[in-house]
N, CA and C of each residue as an Amber inpcrd file, in Angstrom:
protein
   684
  16.7590000  -4.6120000   5.7040000  15.8700000  -4.1210000   4.6440000
  15.3800000  -2.7260000   4.9920000  15.4020000  -1.8210000   4.0210000
  14.9510000  -0.4540000   4.2190000  13.5000000  -0.4310000   4.6950000
  13.1940000   0.4940000   5.6620000  11.8520000   0.6210000   6.2220000
  11.3290000  -0.7130000   6.7600000  12.2100000  -1.4620000   7.3920000
  11.8160000  -2.7780000   7.9070000  10.7920000  -2.6830000   9.0270000
  10.6130000  -1.4840000   9.6040000   9.6520000  -1.3320000  10.6950000
   8.2500000  -1.7130000  10.2490000   7.9040000  -1.4170000   8.9950000
   6.5840000  -1.7880000   8.4910000   6.4010000  -3.3080000   8.4890000
   7.4600000  -4.0220000   8.1860000   7.3700000  -5.4820000   8.1240000
   7.3010000  -6.0850000   9.5300000   8.0040000  -5.4820000  10.4720000
   7.8870000  -5.9260000  11.8620000   6.4780000  -5.6730000  12.4010000
   5.9260000  -4.5070000  12.0600000   4.5570000  -4.1820000  12.4850000
   3.5670000  -5.1680000  11.8560000   3.7690000  -5.4690000  10.5780000
   2.9020000  -6.4290000   9.8890000   2.9430000  -7.7840000  10.5750000
   4.1490000  -8.2550000  10.8870000   4.2860000  -9.5510000  11.5510000
   3.6600000  -9.5350000  12.9410000   3.8610000  -8.4330000  13.6810000
   3.3030000  -8.3290000  15.0270000   1.7780000  -8.3250000  14.9870000
   1.1990000  -7.5140000  14.0960000  -0.2540000  -7.4630000  13.9790000
  -0.8030000  -8.8050000  13.4970000  -0.0580000  -9.4650000  12.6140000
  -0.5020000 -10.7720000  12.1060000  -0.5560000 -11.7960000  13.2260000
   0.4590000 -11.7920000  14.1040000   0.4770000 -12.7250000  15.2300000
  -0.7130000 -12.4630000  16.1560000  -0.9630000 -11.1860000  16.4630000
  -2.0990000 -10.8390000  17.3210000  -3.4050000 -11.2790000  16.6650000
  -3.5250000 -10.9920000  15.3870000  -4.7380000 -11.3640000  14.6480000
  -4.9500000 -12.8760000  14.6500000  -3.8860000 -13.6200000  14.4210000
  -4.0030000 -15.0810000  14.3660000  -4.3400000 -15.6750000  15.7370000
  -3.8000000 -15.0850000  16.7820000  -4.1460000 -15.5450000  18.1350000
  -5.6340000 -15.3290000  18.3980000  -6.1390000 -14.1740000  17.9690000
  -7.5740000 -13.8850000  18.1200000  -8.4040000 -14.8870000  17.3270000
  -7.9500000 -15.2010000  16.1020000  -8.6520000 -16.1950000  15.2900000
  -8.6490000 -17.5610000  15.9650000  -7.4930000 -17.9150000  16.5240000
  -7.3350000 -19.2360000  17.1310000  -8.2150000 -19.3930000  18.3640000
  -8.4630000 -18.3010000  19.0610000  -9.3010000 -18.3510000  20.2620000
 -10.7850000 -18.2420000  19.9450000 -11.1110000 -18.1610000  18.6550000
 -12.5130000 -18.1970000  18.2570000 -13.2130000 -16.8550000  18.2020000
 -12.4920000 -15.7630000  18.3450000 -13.1160000 -14.4320000  18.3050000
 -13.0800000 -13.8870000  16.8730000 -13.7590000 -14.5710000  15.9620000
 -13.6980000 -14.2160000  14.5480000 -14.4620000 -12.9420000  14.2360000
 -15.2480000 -12.4420000  15.2010000 -15.9830000 -11.2000000  14.9860000
 -15.0410000 -10.0030000  14.8640000 -13.7940000 -10.1520000  15.3440000
 -12.8230000  -9.0690000  15.2570000 -12.2570000  -8.9320000  13.8440000
 -12.6180000  -9.8700000  12.9500000 -12.2020000  -9.8280000  11.5590000
 -12.4380000  -8.4550000  10.9410000 -13.6130000  -7.9150000  11.2010000
 -14.0520000  -6.6710000  10.5810000 -13.1280000  -5.5100000  10.9130000
 -12.4780000  -5.5730000  12.0680000 -11.6390000  -4.4720000  12.5130000
 -10.1530000  -4.6820000  12.2080000  -9.6870000  -5.9250000  12.2950000
  -8.2640000  -6.1960000  12.1720000  -7.8250000  -6.5810000  10.7650000
  -8.6010000  -7.4000000  10.0870000  -8.1900000  -7.9050000   8.7820000
  -7.9050000  -6.7990000   7.7620000  -8.7350000  -5.7370000   7.7000000
  -8.4970000  -4.7070000   6.6680000  -7.2150000  -3.9020000   6.8430000
  -6.5600000  -3.9630000   8.0020000  -5.3630000  -3.1330000   8.1990000
  -4.0640000  -3.8830000   7.8980000  -4.1410000  -5.1960000   7.7070000
  -2.9170000  -5.9910000   7.5800000  -2.1880000  -5.7570000   6.2610000
  -2.8790000  -5.9160000   5.1450000  -2.2340000  -5.7390000   3.8440000
  -1.7640000  -4.2980000   3.6210000  -2.5340000  -3.2720000   4.0370000
  -2.0050000  -1.9030000   3.8980000  -0.6780000  -1.6870000   4.6150000
  -0.4690000  -2.3430000   5.7550000   0.7940000  -2.1660000   6.4890000
   1.9710000  -2.6580000   5.6490000   1.8580000  -3.8610000   5.1190000
   2.9610000  -4.3810000   4.3010000   3.0420000  -3.6360000   2.9680000
   1.8930000  -3.1090000   2.5250000   1.8900000  -2.2890000   1.3220000
   2.7010000  -1.0110000   1.5040000   2.5830000  -0.3960000   2.7000000
   3.3860000   0.7930000   2.9950000   4.8770000   0.4420000   3.0010000
   5.2000000  -0.7520000   3.5030000   6.5910000  -1.1900000   3.4870000
   7.1360000  -1.2670000   2.0770000   6.3090000  -1.7600000   1.1510000
   6.7230000  -1.8500000  -0.2500000   6.7610000  -0.4710000  -0.9060000
   5.8220000   0.3940000  -0.5290000   5.7280000   1.7270000  -1.1320000
   6.9180000   2.6070000  -0.7490000   7.3160000   2.5480000   0.5260000
   8.3930000   3.4080000   1.0010000   9.7840000   2.7870000   0.8020000
   9.8060000   1.6240000   0.1730000  11.0800000   1.0320000  -0.2150000
  11.6550000   1.8540000  -1.3600000  12.9560000   1.7400000  -1.6020000
  13.5400000   2.4430000  -2.7380000  12.8230000   2.0560000  -4.0320000
  12.6920000   3.0270000  -4.9270000  11.9860000   2.7920000  -6.1800000
  12.6660000   1.7100000  -7.0090000  11.8470000   0.8590000  -7.6250000
  12.3620000  -0.1380000  -8.5630000  11.3270000  -0.3330000  -9.6640000
  11.7040000  -0.8460000 -10.8080000  10.8310000  -0.8360000 -11.9940000
   9.4510000  -1.4560000 -11.8070000   9.3510000  -2.5570000 -11.0750000
   8.0620000  -3.2530000 -10.9560000   7.3380000  -2.9300000  -9.6490000
   7.7330000  -1.8440000  -8.9860000   7.1420000  -1.5010000  -7.6920000
   5.6370000  -1.2570000  -7.7890000   5.2060000  -0.5200000  -8.7970000
   3.7830000  -0.2150000  -8.9420000   2.9530000  -1.4650000  -9.2210000
   3.5550000  -2.4220000  -9.8990000   2.8360000  -3.6810000 -10.1640000
   2.6260000  -4.4400000  -8.8590000   3.6570000  -4.4620000  -8.0200000
   3.5300000  -5.0980000  -6.7090000   2.4490000  -4.4140000  -5.8730000
   2.4360000  -3.0910000  -5.8760000   1.4380000  -2.3460000  -5.1070000
   0.0350000  -2.5880000  -5.6560000  -0.0860000  -2.7390000  -6.9670000
  -1.3940000  -3.0340000  -7.5650000  -1.9130000  -4.3940000  -7.1080000
  -1.0230000  -5.3960000  -7.0520000  -1.4150000  -6.7320000  -6.6020000
  -1.8610000  -6.7060000  -5.1410000  -1.1440000  -5.9550000  -4.3180000
  -1.5080000  -5.8480000  -2.9020000  -2.8300000  -5.1090000  -2.7340000
  -3.0380000  -4.0680000  -3.5250000  -4.2950000  -3.3190000  -3.4440000
  -5.4860000  -4.1840000  -3.8170000  -5.3480000  -4.9540000  -4.8830000
  -6.4230000  -5.8590000  -5.3000000  -6.6820000  -6.9300000  -4.2360000
  -5.6030000  -7.4150000  -3.6170000  -5.7490000  -8.3890000  -2.5350000
  -6.5080000  -7.7710000  -1.3600000  -6.1980000  -6.5110000  -1.0710000
  -6.8840000  -5.8200000   0.0270000  -8.3670000  -5.6710000  -0.2750000
  -8.7080000  -5.2990000  -1.5090000 -10.1190000  -5.2210000  -1.9070000
 -10.7970000  -6.5780000  -1.6980000 -10.0950000  -7.6410000  -2.0950000
 -10.6420000  -8.9770000  -1.9080000 -10.8610000  -9.3000000  -0.4450000
  -9.8920000  -8.9420000   0.3970000 -10.0200000  -9.1700000   1.8430000
 -11.2600000  -8.4900000   2.4050000 -11.4450000  -7.2320000   2.0450000
 -12.5600000  -6.4480000   2.5870000 -13.9030000  -7.0070000   2.1180000
 -14.0050000  -7.2980000   0.8330000 -15.2710000  -7.8010000   0.2860000
 -15.6430000  -9.1470000   0.9080000 -14.6530000 -10.0170000   1.1060000
 -14.9410000 -11.3470000   1.6600000 -15.4100000 -11.2940000   3.1100000
 -15.2340000 -10.1480000   3.7610000 -15.7530000 -10.0020000   5.1280000
 -17.2760000 -10.0330000   5.1610000 -17.9080000  -9.7910000   4.0030000
 -19.3620000  -9.6610000   3.9600000 -20.0350000 -10.8330000   3.2410000
 -19.3450000 -11.9630000   3.1500000 -19.9210000 -13.1130000   2.4470000
 -21.1890000 -13.6370000   3.1080000 -21.3410000 -13.3910000   4.4090000
 -22.5610000 -13.8390000   5.0960000 -23.7970000 -13.1000000   4.5920000
 -23.5940000 -11.9630000   3.9410000 -24.7220000 -11.1650000   3.4540000
 -25.2150000 -11.6250000   2.0870000 -24.4320000 -12.4670000   1.4170000
 -24.8690000 -12.9570000   0.1170000 -23.7330000 -13.5310000  -0.7020000
 -24.0640000 -14.4250000  -1.6230000 -23.0710000 -15.1000000  -2.4580000
 -22.3300000 -14.1230000  -3.3700000 -22.9780000 -12.9880000  -3.6820000
 -22.3720000 -12.0190000  -4.5750000 -21.0560000 -11.4950000  -4.0140000
 -20.9630000 -11.4060000  -2.6830000 -19.7360000 -10.9030000  -2.0650000
 -18.5910000 -11.9090000  -2.2220000 -18.9120000 -13.1830000  -2.1660000
 -17.8850000 -14.2020000  -2.3920000 -17.3930000 -14.1410000  -3.8300000
 -18.3290000 -13.9940000  -4.7770000 -17.9500000 -13.9290000  -6.1900000
 -17.1080000 -12.6890000  -6.4640000 -17.5110000 -11.5530000  -5.8780000
 -16.7650000 -10.3230000  -6.0830000 -15.3600000 -10.4350000  -5.4690000
 -15.2630000 -11.0430000  -4.2870000 -13.9530000 -11.2700000  -3.6810000
 -13.0940000 -12.1640000  -4.5480000 -13.7330000 -13.1730000  -5.1380000
 -13.0340000 -14.0860000  -6.0430000 -12.4650000 -13.3180000  -7.2350000
 -13.2470000 -12.3770000  -7.7560000 -12.8110000 -11.5780000  -8.9100000
 -11.5990000 -10.7130000  -8.5460000 -11.6480000 -10.0950000  -7.3650000
 -10.5290000  -9.2600000  -6.9350000  -9.2440000 -10.0870000  -6.7930000
  -9.3580000 -11.2550000  -6.1700000  -8.1690000 -12.0840000  -5.9910000
  -7.7190000 -12.6960000  -7.3160000  -8.6670000 -13.0140000  -8.1860000
  -8.3190000 -13.5000000  -9.5230000  -7.4680000 -12.4640000 -10.2490000
  -7.9200000 -11.2050000 -10.1900000  -7.1790000 -10.1230000 -10.8380000
  -5.8250000  -9.9300000 -10.1700000  -5.7840000 -10.0530000  -8.8380000
  -4.5170000  -9.9170000  -8.1100000  -3.5170000 -10.9670000  -8.5630000
  -3.9720000 -12.1880000  -8.7740000  -3.0710000 -13.2570000  -9.2060000
  -2.5670000 -13.0250000 -10.6330000  -3.4250000 -12.4600000 -11.4760000
  -2.9790000 -12.1100000 -12.8290000  -1.8780000 -11.0480000 -12.7570000
  -2.0730000 -10.0660000 -11.8720000  -1.0650000  -9.0190000 -11.6930000
   0.2260000  -9.6190000 -11.1210000   0.0990000 -10.5880000 -10.2110000
   1.2890000 -11.2640000  -9.6940000   2.0370000 -11.9850000 -10.8200000
   1.2970000 -12.5870000 -11.7420000   1.9530000 -13.2400000 -12.8910000
   2.7590000 -12.2210000 -13.6880000   2.1570000 -11.0390000 -13.9190000
   2.8580000  -9.9780000 -14.6400000   4.0950000  -9.5440000 -13.8590000
   3.9220000  -9.3940000 -12.5450000   5.0330000  -8.9920000 -11.6750000
   6.1840000  -9.9870000 -11.7510000   5.8740000 -11.2650000 -11.6430000
   6.9150000 -12.2900000 -11.6850000   7.6350000 -12.2970000 -13.0340000
   6.8740000 -12.0410000 -14.0910000   7.4560000 -12.0480000 -15.4300000
   8.4070000 -10.8710000 -15.6480000   8.2600000  -9.8230000 -14.8280000
   9.0790000  -8.6190000 -14.9720000  10.4210000  -8.7110000 -14.2310000
  10.5890000  -9.7240000 -13.4190000  11.8000000  -9.8030000 -12.6000000
  13.0030000 -10.2200000 -13.4250000  14.1540000  -9.7170000 -13.0160000
  15.3980000  -9.9580000 -13.7470000  15.8710000 -11.3990000 -13.5690000
  16.2700000 -12.0130000 -14.6730000  16.8290000 -13.3690000 -14.6330000
  18.3430000 -13.3030000 -14.4590000  18.8830000 -14.2500000 -13.7130000
  20.3420000 -14.3720000 -13.6360000  20.8130000 -15.6080000 -14.4080000
  19.8430000 -16.4400000 -14.7770000  20.1730000 -17.6190000 -15.5880000
  19.4200000 -17.5040000 -16.9120000  20.1230000 -17.5490000 -18.0110000
  19.4680000 -17.4330000 -19.3100000  18.6610000 -18.6820000 -19.6420000
  19.1430000 -19.8280000 -19.1330000  18.4530000 -21.0820000 -19.4140000
  17.9950000 -21.7140000 -18.1060000  16.7730000 -22.1810000 -18.0950000
  16.2570000 -22.8570000 -16.9180000  16.5870000 -24.3480000 -16.9980000
  16.4240000 -25.0290000 -15.9010000  16.5640000 -26.4760000 -15.8690000
  15.2680000 -27.0760000 -16.4330000  15.2870000 -27.3920000 -17.7220000
  14.0550000 -27.8080000 -18.3910000  13.4210000 -29.0730000 -17.8060000
  14.2030000 -30.1230000 -17.5190000  13.5820000 -31.3160000 -16.9130000
  12.8910000 -31.0010000 -15.5890000  13.5370000 -30.1720000 -14.7610000
  12.9420000 -29.8090000 -13.4840000  11.6940000 -28.9470000 -13.6850000
  11.7480000 -28.0300000 -14.6690000  10.5870000 -27.1960000 -14.9530000
   9.4080000 -28.0390000 -15.4370000   9.6900000 -29.0000000 -16.2960000
   8.6210000 -29.8800000 -16.7930000   8.0260000 -30.6950000 -15.6580000
   8.8960000 -31.2130000 -14.7940000   8.4230000 -31.9920000 -13.6450000
   7.5270000 -31.1450000 -12.7430000   7.9740000 -29.9290000 -12.4380000
   7.1740000 -29.0390000 -11.6090000   5.8620000 -28.6660000 -12.2680000
   5.8990000 -28.4370000 -13.5730000   4.6820000 -28.0880000 -14.3120000
   3.6610000 -29.2130000 -14.2600000   4.1560000 -30.4360000 -14.3520000
   3.2550000 -31.5990000 -14.2780000   2.6130000 -31.6870000 -12.9010000
   3.3840000 -31.4560000 -11.8430000   2.8370000 -31.4860000 -10.4830000
   1.7660000 -30.4180000 -10.2970000   2.0330000 -29.2170000 -10.8080000
   1.0540000 -28.1340000 -10.7040000  -0.2090000 -28.4780000 -11.4860000
  -0.0420000 -29.0870000 -12.6570000  -1.1950000 -29.4870000 -13.4590000
  -2.0150000 -30.5530000 -12.7350000  -1.3320000 -31.4790000 -12.0720000
  -2.0300000 -32.5070000 -11.3020000  -2.8400000 -31.8770000 -10.1650000
  -2.2300000 -30.8860000  -9.5080000  -2.9670000 -30.1820000  -8.4480000
  -4.2370000 -29.5520000  -9.0160000  -4.0830000 -28.8150000 -10.1170000
  -5.2220000 -28.1170000 -10.7160000  -6.3240000 -29.0840000 -11.1160000
  -5.9640000 -30.1030000 -11.8570000  -6.9570000 -31.0630000 -12.3400000
  -7.5940000 -31.8060000 -11.1680000  -6.7550000 -32.2210000 -10.2140000
  -7.2650000 -32.9660000  -9.0710000  -8.2130000 -32.1460000  -8.2120000
  -7.8480000 -30.8900000  -7.9250000  -8.6870000 -30.0400000  -7.0820000
 -10.0190000 -29.7330000  -7.7570000  -9.9780000 -29.3690000  -9.0320000
 -11.2140000 -29.0430000  -9.7560000 -12.0960000 -30.2790000  -9.8960000
 -11.4970000 -31.4080000 -10.2200000 -12.2640000 -32.6520000 -10.3720000
 -12.9210000 -33.0450000  -9.0530000 -12.1770000 -32.8930000  -7.9530000
 -12.7010000 -33.2700000  -6.6440000 -13.8470000 -32.3640000  -6.2120000
 -13.7180000 -31.0730000  -6.4780000 -14.7210000 -30.1190000  -5.9980000
 -15.9250000 -29.9690000  -6.9410000 -15.7670000 -30.3640000  -8.1860000
 -16.7950000 -30.1270000  -9.1920000 -18.2010000 -30.5280000  -8.7650000
 -18.4040000 -31.6970000  -8.1380000 -19.7740000 -32.0750000  -7.7500000
 -20.3880000 -31.1640000  -6.6860000 -19.5780000 -30.3510000  -6.0170000
 -20.0730000 -29.5250000  -4.9130000 -20.1570000 -28.0410000  -5.2610000
 -19.7620000 -27.6680000  -6.4730000 -19.6530000 -26.2510000  -6.8120000
 -20.9600000 -25.6160000  -7.2660000 -21.8620000 -26.4070000  -7.7970000
 -23.1300000 -25.8510000  -8.2570000 -22.9290000 -24.8240000  -9.3620000
 -23.5180000 -23.6340000  -9.1700000 -23.4390000 -22.5800000 -10.1780000
 -22.0510000 -21.9470000 -10.2700000 -21.1950000 -22.2840000  -9.3250000
 -19.8670000 -21.6720000  -9.3020000 -18.8020000 -22.5330000  -9.9900000
 -19.2320000 -23.5330000 -10.7510000 -18.2770000 -24.4190000 -11.4270000
 -17.2840000 -23.6360000 -12.2850000 -17.7980000 -22.7650000 -13.1370000
 -16.9310000 -22.0320000 -14.0630000 -16.0520000 -21.0180000 -13.3290000
 -16.6240000 -20.1550000 -12.4470000 -15.7590000 -19.1820000 -11.7460000
 -14.6430000 -19.8390000 -10.9250000 -14.9720000 -20.9110000 -10.2100000
 -13.9670000 -21.5640000  -9.3800000 -12.9170000 -22.2550000 -10.2520000
 -13.3460000 -22.8500000 -11.3540000 -12.3920000 -23.4970000 -12.2650000
 -11.4280000 -22.4810000 -12.8700000 -11.9570000 -21.3200000 -13.2470000
 -11.1060000 -20.2630000 -13.7930000 -10.1300000 -19.7780000 -12.7350000
 -10.6270000 -19.5750000 -11.5160000  -9.7690000 -19.1000000 -10.4320000
  -8.6500000 -20.1060000 -10.1470000  -9.0090000 -21.3840000 -10.0670000
  -8.0130000 -22.4190000  -9.8080000  -6.9580000 -22.4500000 -10.9060000
  -7.3800000 -22.2180000 -12.1490000  -6.4400000 -22.2090000 -13.2680000
  -5.4730000 -21.0390000 -13.1590000  -6.0040000 -19.8700000 -12.8110000
  -5.1590000 -18.6660000 -12.7340000  -4.1530000 -18.7740000 -11.5990000
  -4.5940000 -19.2520000 -10.4290000  -3.6590000 -19.3430000  -9.3090000
  -2.6070000 -20.4320000  -9.5780000  -2.9740000 -21.4450000 -10.3290000
  -1.9860000 -22.4640000 -10.7100000  -0.9570000 -21.8780000 -11.6710000
  -1.4180000 -21.0140000 -12.5710000  -0.4900000 -20.3390000 -13.4860000
   0.4320000 -19.4100000 -12.7020000  -0.1260000 -18.7340000 -11.6860000
   0.7010000 -17.8820000 -10.8250000   1.8060000 -18.6910000 -10.1550000
   1.4480000 -19.8720000  -9.6630000   2.4450000 -20.7450000  -9.0490000
   3.4910000 -21.1790000 -10.0700000   3.0510000 -21.4220000 -11.2900000
   3.9820000 -21.8220000 -12.3540000   4.9820000 -20.7010000 -12.6550000
   4.4990000 -19.4620000 -12.6990000   5.3910000 -18.3140000 -12.8970000
   6.4000000 -18.2260000 -11.7590000   5.9190000 -18.4440000 -10.5210000
   6.8100000 -18.3830000  -9.3640000   7.8390000 -19.5100000  -9.4120000
   7.4080000 -20.6820000  -9.8640000   8.3280000 -21.8120000  -9.9660000
   9.3860000 -21.5580000 -11.0390000   8.9590000 -20.9920000 -12.1590000
   9.9170000 -20.6260000 -13.1960000  10.9300000 -19.6160000 -12.6570000
  10.4290000 -18.6570000 -11.8780000  11.3190000 -17.6850000 -11.2630000
  12.2850000 -18.3290000 -10.2960000  11.8110000 -19.3320000  -9.5770000
  12.6670000 -20.0600000  -8.6470000  13.8820000 -20.6390000  -9.3640000
  13.6940000 -20.9980000 -10.6250000  14.7680000 -21.6180000 -11.4080000
  15.7060000 -20.6070000 -12.0570000  15.2550000 -19.3560000 -12.2210000
  16.0710000 -18.4030000 -12.9930000  16.4050000 -17.1170000 -12.2410000
  15.7630000 -16.8720000 -11.0910000  16.0490000 -15.6500000 -10.3360000
  17.2040000 -15.8580000  -9.3640000  17.6160000 -14.7500000  -8.7650000
  18.6940000 -14.7690000  -7.7870000  18.1880000 -15.2220000  -6.4200000
  19.0570000 -15.9080000  -5.6650000  18.7440000 -16.2930000  -4.2990000
  19.0100000 -15.1070000  -3.3760000  18.2940000 -14.9980000  -2.2370000
  17.2170000 -15.8660000  -1.7530000  15.8300000 -15.3990000  -2.1880000
  15.7780000 -14.3120000  -3.0020000  14.4810000 -13.7930000  -3.4190000
  13.6260000 -14.8170000  -4.1250000  14.2630000 -15.6490000  -4.9550000
  13.5100000 -16.6720000  -5.6790000  12.8340000 -17.6560000  -4.7320000
  13.5270000 -17.9890000  -3.6310000  12.9740000 -18.9320000  -2.6560000
  11.7900000 -18.3320000  -1.9070000  11.9250000 -17.0530000  -1.5310000
  10.8410000 -16.3750000  -0.8270000   9.5720000 -16.3320000  -1.6730000
   9.7050000 -15.9090000  -2.9210000   8.5340000 -15.7640000  -3.7990000
   7.8830000 -17.1140000  -4.0690000   8.6810000 -18.1160000  -4.3570000
   8.1310000 -19.4390000  -4.6530000   7.4120000 -20.0230000  -3.4400000
   8.0240000 -19.8900000  -2.2770000   7.3750000 -20.3810000  -1.0640000
   6.0970000 -19.6070000  -0.7800000   6.1070000 -18.3000000  -1.0370000
   4.8990000 -17.5010000  -0.8630000   3.7760000 -17.9610000  -1.7730000
   4.1100000 -18.2770000  -3.0250000   3.1040000 -18.7660000  -3.9610000
   2.5200000 -20.0970000  -3.5050000   3.3680000 -20.9560000  -2.9540000
   2.8920000 -22.2380000  -2.4330000   1.9110000 -22.0240000  -1.2830000
   2.2510000 -21.0990000  -0.3760000   1.3480000 -20.8130000   0.7390000
   0.0220000 -20.2280000   0.2430000   0.0650000 -19.4610000  -0.8370000
  -1.1690000 -18.9260000  -1.4220000  -2.0590000 -20.0690000  -1.9010000
  -1.4430000 -21.0350000  -2.5590000  -2.1820000 -22.2050000  -3.0450000
  -2.8030000 -22.9630000  -1.8650000  -2.0260000 -23.1500000  -0.8100000
  -2.5180000 -23.8720000   0.3700000  -3.6940000 -23.1270000   0.9930000
  -3.5590000 -21.8040000   1.1200000  -4.6270000 -20.9940000   1.7110000
  -5.9220000 -21.1100000   0.9190000  -5.8220000 -20.9610000  -0.4030000
  -7.0170000 -21.0340000  -1.2380000  -7.5950000 -22.4420000  -1.2810000
  -6.7450000 -23.4410000  -1.1680000  -7.2370000 -24.8250000  -1.1510000
  -8.0370000 -25.1030000   0.1220000  -7.5170000 -24.6310000   1.2590000
  -8.2500000 -24.8000000   2.5200000  -9.5900000 -24.0810000   2.4440000
  -9.5690000 -22.8500000   1.9020000 -10.8090000 -22.0740000   1.7790000
 -11.8290000 -22.8110000   0.9220000 -11.3720000 -23.3430000  -0.2170000
 -12.2830000 -24.0330000  -1.1330000 -12.8540000 -25.2970000  -0.5030000
 -12.0080000 -26.0810000   0.1350000 -12.4810000 -27.3180000   0.7660000
 -13.4550000 -27.0150000   1.8910000 -13.1650000 -25.9790000   2.6530000
 -14.0270000 -25.6150000   3.7770000 -15.3830000 -25.1000000   3.2940000
 -15.3860000 -24.3440000   2.2190000 -16.6350000 -23.7460000   1.7340000
 -17.4900000 -24.7350000   0.9510000 -16.8440000 -25.5460000   0.1010000
 -17.6140000 -26.3600000  -0.8290000 -17.7120000 -27.8330000  -0.4440000
 -16.7530000 -28.3400000   0.3220000 -16.7480000 -29.7760000   0.6110000
 -17.2120000 -30.0800000   2.0310000 -16.4230000 -29.7150000   3.0240000
 -16.8020000 -29.9880000   4.4100000 -16.1350000 -28.9770000   5.3220000
 -16.7880000 -28.5640000   6.3900000 -16.1790000 -27.6050000   7.3190000
 -14.8880000 -28.1610000   7.9230000 -13.8770000 -27.3250000   7.9690000
 -12.5810000 -27.7000000   8.5390000 -12.4150000 -26.9800000   9.8700000
 -12.1080000 -27.7050000  10.9400000 -11.9100000 -27.0520000  12.2460000
 -10.8360000 -25.9680000  12.1740000 -11.1370000 -24.8210000  12.7550000
 -10.2130000 -23.6830000  12.7900000  -9.7950000 -23.2650000  11.3790000
 -10.7130000 -23.3900000  10.4250000 -10.3720000 -23.0850000   9.0330000
  -9.9360000 -21.6340000   8.8550000 -10.6180000 -20.7000000   9.5260000
 -10.2690000 -19.2820000   9.3800000  -8.8250000 -19.0320000   9.8050000
  -8.4150000 -19.6930000  10.8830000  -7.0410000 -19.5340000  11.3600000
  -6.0440000 -20.0360000  10.3290000  -6.2610000 -21.2350000   9.8050000
  -5.3100000 -21.8150000   8.8550000  -5.3210000 -21.0750000   7.5160000
  -6.4940000 -20.6070000   7.0830000  -6.5790000 -19.8350000   5.8460000
  -5.7700000 -18.5510000   5.9660000  -5.9610000 -17.8440000   7.0840000
  -5.2740000 -16.5690000   7.2560000  -3.7880000 -16.7520000   7.5720000
  -3.4370000 -17.7980000   8.2970000  -2.0240000 -18.0700000   8.5790000
  -1.2450000 -18.2270000   7.2820000  -1.7390000 -19.0690000   6.3980000
  -1.0500000 -19.3210000   5.1320000  -1.1300000 -18.1100000   4.2000000
  -2.2480000 -17.3980000   4.2360000  -2.4170000 -16.2140000   3.3880000
  -1.4600000 -15.0970000   3.7950000  -1.3810000 -14.8130000   5.0810000
  -0.5040000 -13.7490000   5.5670000   0.9610000 -14.0920000   5.3230000
   1.3120000 -15.3590000   5.4890000   2.6700000 -15.8060000   5.1580000
   2.9510000 -15.6290000   3.6690000   1.9580000 -15.9730000   2.8520000
   2.1210000 -15.8700000   1.3990000   2.4230000 -14.4370000   0.9850000
   1.6260000 -13.5010000   1.4660000   1.8280000 -12.1070000   1.0800000
   3.1760000 -11.5910000   1.5740000   3.5150000 -11.9390000   2.7990000
   4.7960000 -11.4940000   3.3630000   5.9730000 -12.0250000   2.5460000
   5.9660000 -13.3060000   2.2530000   7.0770000 -13.9250000   1.5420000
   7.2000000 -13.3920000   0.1170000   6.0780000 -13.1760000  -0.5490000
   6.1300000 -12.6530000  -1.9130000   6.6770000 -11.2320000  -1.9250000
   6.1710000 -10.3840000  -1.0200000   6.6320000  -8.9970000  -0.9810000
   8.1240000  -8.9320000  -0.6500000   8.5370000  -9.6240000   0.3940000
   9.9490000  -9.6120000   0.7820000  10.8180000 -10.2000000  -0.3310000
  10.3330000 -11.2520000  -0.9700000  11.0850000 -11.8580000  -2.0650000
  11.2830000 -10.9020000  -3.2280000  10.2300000 -10.1840000  -3.6090000
  10.3330000  -9.2210000  -4.7080000  11.3010000  -8.0980000  -4.3530000
  11.2340000  -7.6150000  -3.1200000  12.1520000  -6.5520000  -2.7050000
  13.6000000  -7.0430000  -2.7140000  13.8170000  -8.2830000  -2.2970000
  15.1690000  -8.8370000  -2.3210000  15.6640000  -8.9930000  -3.7620000
  14.7890000  -9.3680000  -4.6560000  15.1820000  -9.5180000  -6.0550000
  15.5830000  -8.1830000  -6.6710000  15.0190000  -7.0970000  -6.1410000
  15.2860000  -5.7780000  -6.7050000  16.2550000  -4.9330000  -5.9050000
  16.7210000  -5.4290000  -4.7850000  17.5630000  -4.6180000  -3.8960000
  18.8840000  -4.2120000  -4.5490000  19.5890000  -5.1520000  -5.1720000
  20.8960000  -4.8370000  -5.7810000  20.7360000  -3.9310000  -6.9940000
  19.6880000  -4.1860000  -7.7550000  19.4450000  -3.3710000  -8.9440000
  19.1910000  -1.9270000  -8.5300000  18.4320000  -1.7680000  -7.4390000
  18.1000000  -0.4270000  -6.9820000  19.3480000   0.2860000  -6.4930000
  20.1730000  -0.4120000  -5.6950000  21.3560000   0.2030000  -5.1390000
  22.3190000   0.6680000  -6.2300000  22.3530000  -0.0710000  -7.3320000
  23.2590000   0.2700000  -8.4120000  22.8170000   1.5160000  -9.1710000
  21.5220000   1.8290000  -9.1290000  20.9970000   2.9470000  -9.9030000
  20.8760000   4.2160000  -9.0700000  21.1120000   4.1230000  -7.7360000
  20.9830000   5.2910000  -6.8710000  22.2880000   6.0850000  -6.8710000
């Protein structure tokens, strides 16, 4: 992959960051977390130009804003809500990004799509129903966020059925890891503390961003080469 050094640096910094998280030194969050998404963002930026590149960069930028704001949640609930808004917007942009990708199959496997859609709906309804008694004033914001990220997963699943391999697999798996990361975060914040929650949240989150970015670049690699 062109400019793969950025992705190696991202993976290396992510491993170091996760080791620090695992050893309980979460105070280093303030210094290390804000540099991770920009690194992979540079990898996407310096990749050969492709039609949806700016949309991908917009999603990463919004995610970075969310990362930075969530560092200050101890100072007040407003920072959590603002971080939620940034990530909500990022997921909407990801939906737009996924919708822009080229299909290689004109028709999807409808039975499989319906089955997957039902599973995603069960996740959404089940998670919101389970957390509702613990959300307090955040019932509506969290419900909206859960709905949007579920729609993002649905877009990724649809892409899995109609996009080219292996990009479709990378993006879909990345979306799944995003769901897992946000689910751990929600359960830890609203239901009960989860041991090493910061480590597991960031592990799945960093994997999610990496897989989505690499998947999108793979989906656009042949198209780009043909136009150069």
